């Protein structure tokens, strides 16, 4: 049994007109202990809303959520709110892009960590304080003993992100969800923070659901990848498989638009057009308006995510040909 199983997850919001905003349209994924699954997609593809629905932090209403989210086989979507908060609060840690918004500006870092440990773990004041220092040290903040007395604004962006990671792992969750954890940081700091997350994941054996728009990050840290487009997973594969040759034209476009050292002189490819408006998804394959391989079937019929050999899956009518073309 997978640690975390998401099945046919759908999320919509009331739209500006009469049509709802269909942010997530039937996402299924499974996360195994100790593995890193990257959700890769352009801005607006429904990655964050998927994470928020898994975490149970969407307000319903206005959001409408259906499908299934199971942790160790236990359904979370139908749990009463209090139980749900307890399960996801203790078993799923979450790191967001914006640490400043996630941290409380009026409490010191030590106070925030201690409070969490006292409330959720029942630690004494002194044990919680000691553990808070350990956690700040664990995320490699120098002079942890002194720094726990500082407020979030007294840290740099990268250091704040480390503090959010400390908070997310404080209760030793089985799953860590990191939603674009390094997007707001300088490039050099990005790599260090990503390496820290990967290292903690390896040491603790927790499962990591890593949300990113950056194929470079996927290549560095993920085991498996789920490519998202217009609220659906359009390709699921191991990282080796997808880099050897994608089985979906959208994934193909993403790969072709990735800067590579061995192709420095060539102009970078850009996928033409823009993602569809989730309040007005086109008929047929949602990628057909941008797809160089689109035909009449594509314009008429929505391709379901369908299995391919070696555990991969692709939501493309021409998935078999794509695999064949690149001889895999
Ligand atoms: N609270 C909300 N209310 C209405 N629409 C939303 C809300 N949150 C997200 N959306 C819409 O859902 C779609 C997917 O958003 P999101 O999951 O944040 O994309 P991503 O994280 O992939 O960039 C977008 O069109 C976004 O505008
Ligand atoms: S189903 Fe058709 S339009 Fe959609 S990705 Fe495949 S080839 Fe392109
Ligand atoms: Mg997002």
Short mmCIF file of C-alpha atoms and ligand atoms in Angstrom, two decimals:
data_model
loop_
_atom_site.label_atom_id
_atom_site.label_comp_id
_atom_site.label_asym_id
_atom_site.label_seq_id
_atom_site.Cartn_x
_atom_site.Cartn_y
_atom_site.Cartn_z
CA UNK A 1 0.00 0.00 0.00
CA UNK A 2 1.29 3.48 -0.85
CA UNK A 3 1.78 5.93 2.00
CA UNK A 4 -0.27 8.64 0.34
CA UNK A 5 -2.83 7.86 -2.34
CA UNK A 6 -4.76 10.50 -4.21
CA UNK A 7 -7.53 9.35 -6.48
CA UNK A 8 -9.57 11.37 -8.94
CA UNK A 9 -9.07 14.56 -6.96
CA UNK A 10 -11.14 17.45 -8.27
CA UNK A 11 -11.22 21.02 -7.03
CA UNK A 12 -13.27 23.88 -8.40
CA UNK A 13 -13.93 27.44 -7.30
CA UNK A 14 -16.88 29.66 -8.15
CA UNK A 15 -15.84 31.55 -11.27
CA UNK A 16 -16.21 35.21 -12.17
CA UNK A 17 -18.96 34.24 -14.67
CA UNK A 18 -21.35 31.31 -14.47
CA UNK A 19 -18.69 28.66 -15.22
CA UNK A 20 -16.67 27.36 -12.27
CA UNK A 21 -12.86 27.57 -12.25
CA UNK A 22 -11.82 23.94 -12.66
CA UNK A 23 -8.41 24.08 -11.01
CA UNK A 24 -7.90 20.33 -10.49
CA UNK A 25 -9.62 17.85 -12.81
CA UNK A 26 -9.11 14.28 -11.68
CA UNK A 27 -5.60 13.95 -10.28
CA UNK A 28 -4.47 10.50 -9.15
CA UNK A 29 -1.07 9.83 -7.66
CA UNK A 30 0.64 7.58 -5.17
CA UNK A 31 3.59 8.39 -2.96
CA UNK A 32 5.80 5.68 -1.46
CA UNK A 33 7.80 6.07 1.77
CA UNK A 34 11.30 7.39 1.16
CA UNK A 35 10.56 8.49 -2.42
CA UNK A 36 10.43 11.90 -4.00
CA UNK A 37 7.65 12.62 -6.44
CA UNK A 38 7.87 15.89 -8.32
CA UNK A 39 4.75 17.57 -9.64
CA UNK A 40 5.95 19.60 -12.60
CA UNK A 41 3.94 22.16 -14.53
CA UNK A 42 3.60 25.76 -15.66
CA UNK A 43 2.11 28.42 -13.44
CA UNK A 44 -1.67 27.97 -13.14
CA UNK A 45 -1.68 24.23 -13.88
CA UNK A 46 -3.19 23.38 -10.48
CA UNK A 47 -0.12 22.27 -8.54
CA UNK A 48 -0.67 24.39 -5.45
CA UNK A 49 -4.40 23.72 -5.33
CA UNK A 50 -3.64 19.98 -5.48
CA UNK A 51 -1.23 20.35 -2.53
CA UNK A 52 -3.72 22.45 -0.58
CA UNK A 53 -6.48 19.89 -1.15
CA UNK A 54 -4.19 17.06 0.02
CA UNK A 55 -3.22 19.09 3.08
CA UNK A 56 -6.85 20.00 3.76
CA UNK A 57 -6.23 23.74 3.94
CA UNK A 58 -8.70 24.90 1.30
CA UNK A 59 -11.81 26.68 2.52
CA UNK A 60 -14.85 24.66 1.47
CA UNK A 61 -16.87 26.59 0.42
CA UNK A 62 -15.91 28.45 -1.70
CA UNK A 63 -13.76 25.55 -2.95
CA UNK A 64 -15.47 22.29 -3.89
CA UNK A 65 -13.32 19.21 -3.37
CA UNK A 66 -14.13 15.64 -4.41
CA UNK A 67 -12.27 12.38 -4.90
CA UNK A 68 -10.11 10.59 -2.39
CA UNK A 69 -6.99 11.38 -0.35
CA UNK A 70 -5.77 8.43 1.72
CA UNK A 71 -2.90 8.40 4.17
CA UNK A 72 -1.86 4.83 5.11
CA UNK A 73 -5.18 3.71 3.72
CA UNK A 74 -7.23 6.12 5.80
CA UNK A 75 -9.54 8.49 3.94
CA UNK A 76 -8.89 12.12 4.88
CA UNK A 77 -11.47 13.96 2.78
CA UNK A 78 -14.41 12.71 4.84
CA UNK A 79 -12.83 13.17 8.28
CA UNK A 80 -14.46 15.78 10.52
CA UNK A 81 -12.43 19.05 10.34
CA UNK A 82 -10.81 18.70 13.80
CA UNK A 83 -9.62 15.13 13.18
CA UNK A 84 -8.47 16.11 9.74
CA UNK A 85 -6.40 19.01 11.14
CA UNK A 86 -4.79 16.69 13.64
CA UNK A 87 -3.89 14.03 11.07
CA UNK A 88 -2.55 16.38 8.44
CA UNK A 89 -0.93 18.68 11.01
CA UNK A 90 1.07 15.81 12.50
CA UNK A 91 1.62 13.49 9.55
CA UNK A 92 2.03 15.89 6.66
CA UNK A 93 4.48 18.78 6.82
CA UNK A 94 4.27 21.61 4.35
CA UNK A 95 6.78 24.14 3.08
CA UNK A 96 5.50 27.06 1.03
CA UNK A 97 7.17 29.41 -1.39
CA UNK A 98 6.70 32.44 0.84
CA UNK A 99 8.25 31.90 4.27
CA UNK A 100 7.48 35.44 5.43
CA UNK A 101 3.76 34.84 4.98
CA UNK A 102 3.90 31.43 6.65
CA UNK A 103 5.84 32.48 9.75
CA UNK A 104 4.35 34.53 12.56
CA UNK A 105 6.13 37.91 12.67
CA UNK A 106 5.40 38.62 16.34
CA UNK A 107 6.95 35.50 17.86
CA UNK A 108 10.59 34.45 17.89
CA UNK A 109 11.57 31.40 15.90
CA UNK A 110 12.19 29.48 19.13
CA UNK A 111 8.75 30.38 20.45
CA UNK A 112 7.05 29.19 17.27
CA UNK A 113 8.86 25.87 17.29
CA UNK A 114 8.39 25.35 21.05
CA UNK A 115 4.70 26.17 20.88
CA UNK A 116 4.18 23.59 18.14
CA UNK A 117 6.05 20.91 20.11
CA UNK A 118 4.22 21.67 23.36
CA UNK A 119 0.76 21.72 21.81
CA UNK A 120 1.14 18.79 19.44
CA UNK A 121 3.66 16.62 21.31
CA UNK A 122 3.02 17.63 24.90
CA UNK A 123 6.66 18.50 25.56
CA UNK A 124 7.56 20.47 28.66
CA UNK A 125 8.70 24.06 28.25
CA UNK A 126 12.39 23.18 28.69
CA UNK A 127 12.27 20.07 26.47
CA UNK A 128 10.49 22.04 23.76
CA UNK A 129 13.11 24.77 23.94
CA UNK A 130 15.93 22.24 23.69
CA UNK A 131 14.29 20.51 20.74
CA UNK A 132 13.73 23.86 19.02
CA UNK A 133 17.47 24.55 19.15
CA UNK A 134 18.17 21.07 17.74
CA UNK A 135 15.78 21.71 14.86
CA UNK A 136 17.27 25.10 14.01
CA UNK A 137 20.68 23.46 14.10
CA UNK A 138 19.38 20.60 11.93
CA UNK A 139 18.46 23.02 9.15
CA UNK A 140 22.03 24.33 9.34
CA UNK A 141 21.47 27.75 10.81
CA UNK A 142 24.72 28.77 12.52
CA UNK A 143 24.60 29.61 16.25
CA UNK A 144 21.19 27.96 16.63
CA UNK A 145 21.21 28.50 20.41
CA UNK A 146 21.25 32.27 19.94
CA UNK A 147 19.23 32.47 16.74
CA UNK A 148 16.12 30.87 18.29
CA UNK A 149 15.65 34.18 20.11
CA UNK A 150 15.38 36.11 16.84
CA UNK A 151 12.22 37.06 14.95
CA UNK A 152 11.57 35.94 11.36
CA UNK A 153 12.43 39.38 9.91
CA UNK A 154 15.92 39.13 11.40
CA UNK A 155 16.76 36.29 8.99
CA UNK A 156 17.64 36.33 5.30
CA UNK A 157 15.22 34.78 2.78
CA UNK A 158 17.17 31.53 2.60
CA UNK A 159 17.42 31.29 6.39
CA UNK A 160 13.69 31.94 6.76
CA UNK A 161 13.03 29.11 4.34
CA UNK A 162 15.21 26.87 6.53
CA UNK A 163 13.13 27.87 9.55
CA UNK A 164 9.95 26.93 7.73
CA UNK A 165 11.54 23.57 6.94
CA UNK A 166 12.37 23.17 10.65
CA UNK A 167 8.71 23.84 11.51
CA UNK A 168 7.53 21.43 8.82
CA UNK A 169 9.71 18.56 10.07
CA UNK A 170 9.34 19.30 13.80
CA UNK A 171 6.67 16.63 14.27
CA UNK A 172 8.52 14.10 12.08
CA UNK A 173 5.80 13.85 9.46
CA UNK A 174 5.53 10.83 7.17
CA UNK A 175 5.05 13.13 4.18
CA UNK A 176 6.58 16.48 3.37
CA UNK A 177 4.93 18.63 0.74
CA UNK A 178 7.20 21.37 -0.58
CA UNK A 179 5.44 23.84 -2.88
CA UNK A 180 8.06 25.70 -4.96
CA UNK A 181 10.24 25.92 -1.83
CA UNK A 182 13.11 27.70 -3.56
CA UNK A 183 11.39 29.78 -6.23
CA UNK A 184 11.63 33.05 -4.28
CA UNK A 185 15.34 32.63 -3.48
CA UNK A 186 18.61 33.62 -5.18
CA UNK A 187 20.00 30.93 -7.44
CA UNK A 188 22.94 30.02 -5.17
CA UNK A 189 20.69 29.85 -2.10
CA UNK A 190 18.14 27.78 -4.07
CA UNK A 191 20.61 24.95 -4.52
CA UNK A 192 21.56 24.93 -0.82
CA UNK A 193 17.96 24.84 0.38
CA UNK A 194 17.05 22.13 -2.12
CA UNK A 195 20.05 20.07 -1.00
CA UNK A 196 18.96 20.48 2.64
CA UNK A 197 15.44 19.23 1.84
CA UNK A 198 16.84 16.27 -0.11
CA UNK A 199 19.23 15.42 2.73
CA UNK A 200 16.53 15.54 5.41
CA UNK A 201 14.32 13.40 3.19
CA UNK A 202 17.09 10.79 2.81
CA UNK A 203 17.91 10.74 6.53
CA UNK A 204 14.35 10.60 7.79
CA UNK A 205 12.90 8.32 5.13
CA UNK A 206 9.85 10.53 4.79
CA UNK A 207 8.14 10.79 1.43
CA UNK A 208 8.55 14.07 -0.42
CA UNK A 209 5.99 15.61 -2.73
CA UNK A 210 7.93 18.35 -4.45
CA UNK A 211 6.06 20.93 -6.48
CA UNK A 212 8.06 22.83 -9.03
CA UNK A 213 8.02 24.46 -12.44
CA UNK A 214 11.76 23.80 -12.74
CA UNK A 215 12.86 20.75 -14.67
CA UNK A 216 16.40 21.22 -13.35
CA UNK A 217 15.15 20.69 -9.79
CA UNK A 218 13.30 17.55 -10.93
CA UNK A 219 16.47 16.16 -12.48
CA UNK A 220 18.46 16.83 -9.29
CA UNK A 221 16.24 15.48 -6.55
CA UNK A 222 13.20 13.54 -7.74
CA UNK A 223 12.70 9.80 -8.27
CA UNK A 224 9.39 10.10 -10.06
CA UNK A 225 7.64 12.89 -11.89
CA UNK A 226 4.01 13.75 -12.56
CA UNK A 227 3.63 16.40 -15.27
CA UNK A 228 0.57 18.56 -14.74
CA UNK A 229 -1.36 20.49 -17.35
CA UNK A 230 -4.72 22.25 -16.96
CA UNK A 231 -5.44 20.52 -13.67
CA UNK A 232 -4.63 17.01 -14.86
CA UNK A 233 -1.62 14.74 -14.76
CA UNK A 234 -0.63 14.25 -18.37
CA UNK A 235 2.46 12.11 -17.87
CA UNK A 236 3.73 9.98 -15.03
CA UNK A 237 7.18 8.40 -15.22
CA UNK A 238 10.45 7.94 -13.41
CA UNK A 239 12.90 10.78 -13.84
CA UNK A 240 15.20 8.55 -15.96
CA UNK A 241 12.30 7.63 -18.22
CA UNK A 242 11.18 11.17 -18.85
CA UNK A 243 14.67 12.44 -19.58
CA UNK A 244 15.27 9.51 -21.91
CA UNK A 245 12.23 10.63 -23.88
CA UNK A 246 8.82 11.91 -22.80
CA UNK A 247 5.58 10.18 -23.76
CA UNK A 248 3.47 13.33 -23.88
CA UNK A 249 3.90 16.32 -26.23
CA UNK A 250 3.60 18.79 -23.36
CA UNK A 251 6.41 17.06 -21.46
CA UNK A 252 8.32 16.99 -24.73
CA UNK A 253 7.89 20.78 -25.01
CA UNK A 254 9.03 21.32 -21.42
CA UNK A 255 12.15 19.27 -22.03
CA UNK A 256 12.91 21.08 -25.26
CA UNK A 257 12.62 24.43 -23.48
CA UNK A 258 15.07 23.47 -20.74
CA UNK A 259 18.47 25.19 -20.94
CA UNK A 260 21.21 22.60 -21.40
CA UNK A 261 24.97 22.97 -21.30
CA UNK A 262 25.43 20.68 -24.31
CA UNK A 263 23.20 22.87 -26.48
CA UNK A 264 24.44 26.30 -25.51
CA UNK A 265 24.38 27.84 -28.97
CA UNK A 266 20.91 26.80 -29.99
CA UNK A 267 17.94 29.02 -29.41
CA UNK A 268 15.66 27.72 -26.67
CA UNK A 269 12.33 26.28 -27.70
CA UNK A 270 9.23 27.85 -26.19
CA UNK A 271 5.87 26.06 -26.20
CA UNK A 272 3.60 28.28 -28.33
CA UNK A 273 0.48 29.87 -26.84
CA UNK A 274 -0.65 29.90 -23.22
CA UNK A 275 -2.35 27.38 -20.90
CA UNK A 276 -6.15 27.33 -21.17
CA UNK A 277 -8.34 29.31 -18.80
CA UNK A 278 -9.57 26.81 -16.15
CA UNK A 279 -13.03 28.38 -16.36
CA UNK A 280 -13.15 27.65 -20.11
CA UNK A 281 -11.31 24.42 -20.81
CA UNK A 282 -11.43 23.46 -24.50
CA UNK A 283 -13.16 20.33 -25.79
CA UNK A 284 -10.98 17.29 -26.42
CA UNK A 285 -7.38 17.28 -25.23
CA UNK A 286 -6.75 20.45 -23.19
CA UNK A 287 -3.31 20.75 -24.85
CA UNK A 288 -4.57 20.56 -28.44
CA UNK A 289 -4.39 24.30 -29.16
CA UNK A 290 -0.64 24.27 -28.47
CA UNK A 291 0.25 20.79 -29.62
CA UNK A 292 2.25 20.21 -32.82
CA UNK A 293 0.79 16.68 -33.06
CA UNK A 294 -2.90 17.54 -32.64
CA UNK A 295 -5.39 15.92 -35.04
CA UNK A 296 -9.18 15.61 -35.24
CA UNK A 297 -9.34 12.93 -32.53
CA UNK A 298 -7.41 15.26 -30.21
CA UNK A 299 -9.82 18.12 -30.85
CA UNK A 300 -12.86 15.93 -30.10
CA UNK A 301 -11.93 13.43 -27.38
CA UNK A 302 -10.28 13.92 -23.99
CA UNK A 303 -7.43 11.38 -23.66
CA UNK A 304 -7.46 9.66 -20.24
CA UNK A 305 -4.19 9.02 -18.38
CA UNK A 306 -3.42 5.54 -19.75
CA UNK A 307 -0.76 3.02 -18.84
CA UNK A 308 2.40 2.42 -20.88
CA UNK A 309 5.07 -0.25 -20.35
CA UNK A 310 7.36 -0.03 -17.28
CA UNK A 311 4.80 1.64 -15.04
CA UNK A 312 4.58 4.90 -16.98
CA UNK A 313 1.39 6.60 -18.03
CA UNK A 314 0.46 9.29 -20.52
CA UNK A 315 -2.72 11.17 -21.34
CA UNK A 316 -2.13 11.45 -25.07
CA UNK A 317 -3.89 9.71 -27.94
CA UNK A 318 -0.51 9.33 -29.62
CA UNK A 319 1.46 8.10 -26.60
CA UNK A 320 2.49 4.79 -28.19
CA UNK A 321 3.90 6.53 -31.27
CA UNK A 322 5.80 9.01 -29.13
CA UNK A 323 7.50 6.19 -27.26
CA UNK A 324 8.18 4.40 -30.51
CA UNK A 325 9.73 7.48 -32.15
CA UNK A 326 12.38 7.74 -29.46
CA UNK A 327 13.01 3.93 -29.43
CA UNK A 328 12.20 3.21 -25.83
N1 LIG B 1 -8.70 30.37 -4.01
C1 LIG B 1 -8.89 30.38 -5.33
N2 LIG B 1 -10.04 30.86 -5.88
C2 LIG B 1 -10.24 30.87 -7.22
N3 LIG B 1 -9.35 30.36 -8.11
C3 LIG B 1 -8.21 29.87 -7.63
C4 LIG B 1 -7.91 29.84 -6.22
N4 LIG B 1 -6.69 29.26 -6.05
C5 LIG B 1 -6.26 28.96 -7.29
N5 LIG B 1 -7.15 29.31 -8.23
C6 LIG B 1 -7.03 29.10 -9.68
O1 LIG B 1 -6.78 27.73 -9.90
C7 LIG B 1 -5.84 27.55 -10.95
C8 LIG B 1 -4.66 26.71 -10.46
O2 LIG B 1 -3.95 27.46 -9.51
P1 LIG B 1 -2.64 26.92 -8.76
O3 LIG B 1 -2.89 25.56 -8.22
O4 LIG B 1 -2.27 27.96 -7.77
O5 LIG B 1 -1.58 26.84 -9.93
P2 LIG B 1 -0.01 26.51 -9.84
O6 LIG B 1 0.34 26.26 -8.41
O7 LIG B 1 0.19 25.31 -10.70
O8 LIG B 1 0.68 27.71 -10.40
C9 LIG B 1 -5.45 28.94 -11.41
O9 LIG B 1 -6.20 29.26 -12.54
C10 LIG B 1 -5.81 29.81 -10.23
O10 LIG B 1 -6.14 31.11 -10.68
S1 LIG B 2 -3.84 13.98 -27.36
FE1 LIG B 2 -3.34 15.04 -29.26
S2 LIG B 2 -3.39 17.24 -28.72
FE2 LIG B 2 -3.28 16.09 -26.82
S3 LIG B 2 -1.14 15.97 -26.37
FE3 LIG B 2 -1.62 14.12 -27.50
S4 LIG B 2 -1.20 14.61 -29.63
FE4 LIG B 2 -1.29 16.54 -28.53
MG1 LIG B 3 1.68 27.29 -7.17
#
